[in-house]
Amino acid sequence: MKKLTVFLLAMALAASTAISTSAVEFTPSVQGKEAPSVVVTKDENGKEVYAKIVNKNGEVVNLVGKIGMTVTPVSKVNEASEKISDALGNAYEQVKAATSLTDLVPQISEFLSKTSENIKAEDMVVRDLFDVDIDDATRELLKDGSSIEIAFDLGVSADEFVVCLHNIGGDQWEVIDANKVINNGDGTVSVQFTSLSPIAFAVQKSGTTVEKSTTMVEEDADAKPNPNTGAGNVTGLAAAVLGCSVVAFTVAKKK
């Protein structure tokens, strides 16, 4: 009986080691929390503005109201349209299966080496994954090469190193140019996109509290994001580390 107990314990430890090294590291709350708030301003007539259309010269040429944009977090993936649900669900599964951020974005290491002497892909932790969708009228405004600028309230510090990735389709991810991501110094980050779909923000581990579970469990191969909690059907506390967000990275500069 004692030998059997030792054997089972060894098997459990082996399984837990495989699980703990098989996925990119994420903050525990990313699956269940809402998407970051979009910073809303008002135009000269008092109308709410959720985004700006910026042309190639950096000039604001149009404003986008609430009706023109939809933000969907992983926790609401099963309540979204089929298009958004498929794209966001696939992004979630890709991040969950990745062994490192370079699996998702091979160019991330080169990007970070040009941006910072000290930051490496393994120093980053994903904190948000969500989808941003715009209506046809707003999408039409981007066809001439213009970008849509959106400010997100991430609650980051003024000197926090922020990265953002964009899932441009299928298993393809892009790193948004560093000069298109601005840390505004007030907890918000402004990003300019030429197209929209699942995106994610990542921060340096030293700037984020990551509570890893010490409970080792096996993951359900058929796990899907839960619309109520955002977590997949993973048993045990380790679900907080194994599940969650992803997407795109780009270093945010101070404004």
XYZ file of C-alpha atoms in Angstrom:
255
model
C 0.000 0.000 0.000
C 2.855 2.345 0.896
C 4.570 1.618 -2.428
C 1.341 2.279 -4.294
C 0.914 5.606 -2.493
C 4.463 6.657 -3.378
C 3.916 5.657 -7.007
C 0.677 7.619 -7.280
C 2.310 10.669 -5.704
C 5.187 10.496 -8.181
C 2.756 10.268 -11.083
C 0.809 13.262 -9.776
C 3.994 15.324 -9.487
C 5.047 14.383 -13.009
C 1.666 15.378 -14.394
C 1.711 18.653 -12.510
C 5.162 19.537 -13.853
C 3.984 18.943 -17.419
C 0.963 21.170 -16.862
C 2.841 23.963 -15.155
C 5.289 24.332 -18.048
C 2.834 23.865 -20.898
C 1.194 27.277 -21.033
C 2.060 30.941 -21.150
C 1.795 32.590 -17.754
C -1.249 34.772 -17.116
C -2.671 36.761 -14.274
C -5.238 34.677 -12.353
C -8.228 36.963 -12.875
C -7.964 37.482 -16.616
C -10.643 34.964 -17.608
C -13.356 36.207 -15.318
C -12.844 39.954 -15.317
C -14.498 42.345 -17.701
C -12.617 43.899 -20.599
C -10.843 47.144 -19.692
C -13.075 50.193 -19.933
C -12.836 52.342 -23.028
C -12.054 55.945 -22.127
C -15.002 58.085 -23.198
C -14.600 61.774 -24.005
C -17.009 64.345 -25.425
C -16.863 66.437 -28.561
C -17.600 70.165 -28.722
C -21.320 69.414 -28.871
C -21.263 67.219 -25.774
C -21.621 63.969 -27.747
C -19.775 60.954 -26.329
C -16.683 59.842 -28.248
C -15.376 56.277 -27.901
C -12.650 56.357 -30.553
C -10.959 58.603 -33.103
C -10.140 58.016 -36.748
C -6.602 59.212 -37.457
C -5.249 59.617 -41.013
C -1.738 58.830 -42.242
C -0.615 62.325 -41.262
C -1.669 61.797 -37.655
C -4.676 64.097 -37.962
C -8.026 63.249 -36.349
C -10.513 63.150 -39.213
C -13.549 61.516 -37.587
C -15.031 60.491 -34.256
C -16.667 57.192 -33.309
C -19.607 56.910 -30.927
C -20.675 53.979 -28.781
C -22.908 52.522 -31.472
C -19.927 52.048 -33.790
C -17.886 49.774 -31.509
C -18.314 46.593 -29.460
C -15.856 45.254 -26.860
C -16.187 41.591 -25.795
C -14.119 39.971 -22.987
C -13.354 36.238 -22.862
C -15.887 35.913 -20.045
C -18.666 36.834 -22.519
C -17.424 34.780 -25.465
C -20.454 32.489 -25.464
C -22.821 35.465 -25.542
C -21.214 37.110 -28.582
C -22.026 36.771 -32.270
C -20.712 33.684 -34.051
C -17.950 35.673 -35.745
C -16.657 37.217 -32.520
C -17.152 34.012 -30.515
C -15.111 31.967 -33.001
C -12.285 34.500 -33.251
C -12.022 35.156 -29.516
C -12.436 31.481 -28.628
C -9.657 30.513 -31.036
C -7.381 33.227 -29.642
C -8.039 31.932 -26.139
C -7.190 28.356 -27.105
C -3.984 29.409 -28.889
C -2.734 31.335 -25.886
C -3.641 28.519 -23.547
C -1.691 26.018 -25.665
C 1.419 28.176 -26.118
C 4.567 27.268 -24.206
C 5.925 30.808 -24.572
C 4.944 34.127 -26.088
C 7.303 33.443 -28.963
C 5.040 30.535 -29.948
C 2.313 33.074 -30.614
C 4.455 35.860 -32.049
C 7.870 34.647 -33.295
C 8.996 38.241 -33.834
C 8.298 39.332 -30.249
C 11.864 38.677 -29.064
C 13.358 40.767 -31.861
C 10.808 43.497 -31.200
C 11.614 43.624 -27.498
C 15.367 43.590 -28.130
C 14.995 46.750 -30.195
C 12.765 48.401 -27.624
C 14.471 47.493 -24.375
C 17.865 46.145 -23.394
C 16.517 44.202 -20.432
C 12.995 42.995 -21.251
C 12.569 39.544 -22.762
C 9.442 37.667 -23.817
C 9.640 35.478 -20.721
C 9.548 38.625 -18.564
C 6.033 39.468 -19.750
C 2.687 38.315 -18.376
C -0.610 38.630 -20.248
C -3.288 40.469 -18.268
C -6.141 41.139 -20.736
C -7.695 39.356 -23.708
C -10.752 40.705 -25.456
C -12.233 41.407 -28.884
C -12.934 44.835 -30.354
C -15.349 45.019 -33.273
C -16.546 48.019 -35.278
C -19.564 48.496 -37.514
C -19.357 48.642 -41.317
C -19.551 52.435 -41.438
C -16.567 52.790 -39.112
C -14.632 50.045 -40.921
C -15.122 51.938 -44.161
C -13.232 54.905 -42.676
C -10.086 52.753 -42.369
C -9.895 51.728 -46.022
C -7.746 54.704 -47.015
C -5.001 53.654 -44.605
C -6.345 55.555 -41.607
C -6.222 54.087 -38.084
C -8.686 53.928 -35.233
C -7.359 55.193 -31.904
C -8.877 53.804 -28.722
C -7.868 54.574 -25.134
C -8.255 51.767 -22.578
C -8.302 52.234 -18.818
C -5.851 49.521 -17.739
C -4.934 50.979 -14.373
C -1.221 50.742 -15.160
C 1.375 52.965 -13.519
C 2.937 55.838 -15.447
C 6.220 53.963 -15.892
C 4.772 50.485 -16.417
C 6.031 48.570 -19.433
C 2.994 47.578 -21.523
C 2.872 45.362 -24.591
C -0.055 44.638 -26.912
C -0.632 41.872 -29.515
C -3.242 41.665 -32.239
C -4.657 38.439 -33.628
C -4.973 39.336 -37.311
C -6.657 36.061 -38.234
C -6.318 32.335 -37.692
C -3.119 31.661 -35.783
C -1.399 34.829 -37.013
C -0.476 37.586 -34.532
C 1.169 40.938 -35.053
C 3.079 43.236 -32.750
C 1.658 46.738 -32.913
C 4.311 49.379 -33.522
C 5.718 50.921 -30.358
C 4.879 54.417 -31.559
C 1.229 53.417 -31.890
C 0.874 52.536 -28.194
C 1.052 55.335 -25.649
C 1.050 55.054 -21.865
C -0.759 58.263 -20.978
C 0.589 58.264 -17.433
C -2.864 58.274 -15.831
C -3.593 54.551 -15.922
C -4.835 54.639 -19.513
C -3.148 53.402 -22.680
C -3.996 54.668 -26.182
C -3.523 52.353 -29.147
C -3.895 52.918 -32.889
C -5.111 49.957 -34.950
C -5.484 49.577 -38.707
C -7.924 46.704 -38.170
C -9.655 45.131 -35.195
C -10.209 41.614 -33.822
C -8.942 39.898 -30.638
C -6.234 41.915 -28.900
C -4.416 41.635 -25.572
C -2.224 43.592 -23.230
C 0.804 42.243 -21.418
C 2.946 43.811 -18.718
C 6.301 43.115 -17.146
C 6.106 40.521 -14.366
C 7.784 42.896 -11.951
C 4.911 45.291 -12.438
C 2.168 42.716 -11.951
C 1.276 40.508 -9.000
C 0.976 36.952 -10.274
C -0.306 34.436 -7.760
C 0.575 30.968 -8.983
C -1.401 28.034 -7.733
C 0.491 25.327 -5.873
C -2.253 22.789 -6.584
C -1.344 20.482 -9.461
C -4.155 19.189 -11.643
C -4.836 17.838 -15.082
C -6.603 19.998 -17.618
C -9.782 18.920 -19.377
C -8.908 18.657 -23.077
C -12.412 19.824 -23.964
C -12.321 22.865 -21.694
C -14.000 25.977 -23.063
C -14.314 29.497 -21.665
C -17.259 29.623 -19.277
C -19.667 32.540 -19.944
C -20.186 33.031 -16.222
C -16.630 32.801 -14.927
C -14.622 33.045 -18.140
C -12.602 30.002 -17.049
C -12.421 26.739 -18.921
C -13.615 23.481 -17.373
C -10.301 22.902 -15.608
C -10.265 21.138 -12.283
C -8.511 22.653 -9.311
C -6.943 25.996 -8.530
C -4.369 25.757 -11.320
C -7.075 26.822 -13.789
C -6.289 30.411 -12.869
C -2.773 30.093 -14.227
C -3.433 27.796 -17.191
C -6.427 29.523 -18.719
C -6.893 32.991 -20.062
C -5.873 35.759 -22.257
C -3.716 36.629 -25.079
C -3.003 38.414 -27.876
C -0.921 41.074 -29.055
C 1.979 42.901 -27.749
C 3.474 46.214 -28.210
C 5.483 48.313 -25.965
C 3.715 51.344 -24.637
C 5.705 54.515 -24.533
C 5.187 57.311 -22.093
C 3.322 60.207 -23.608
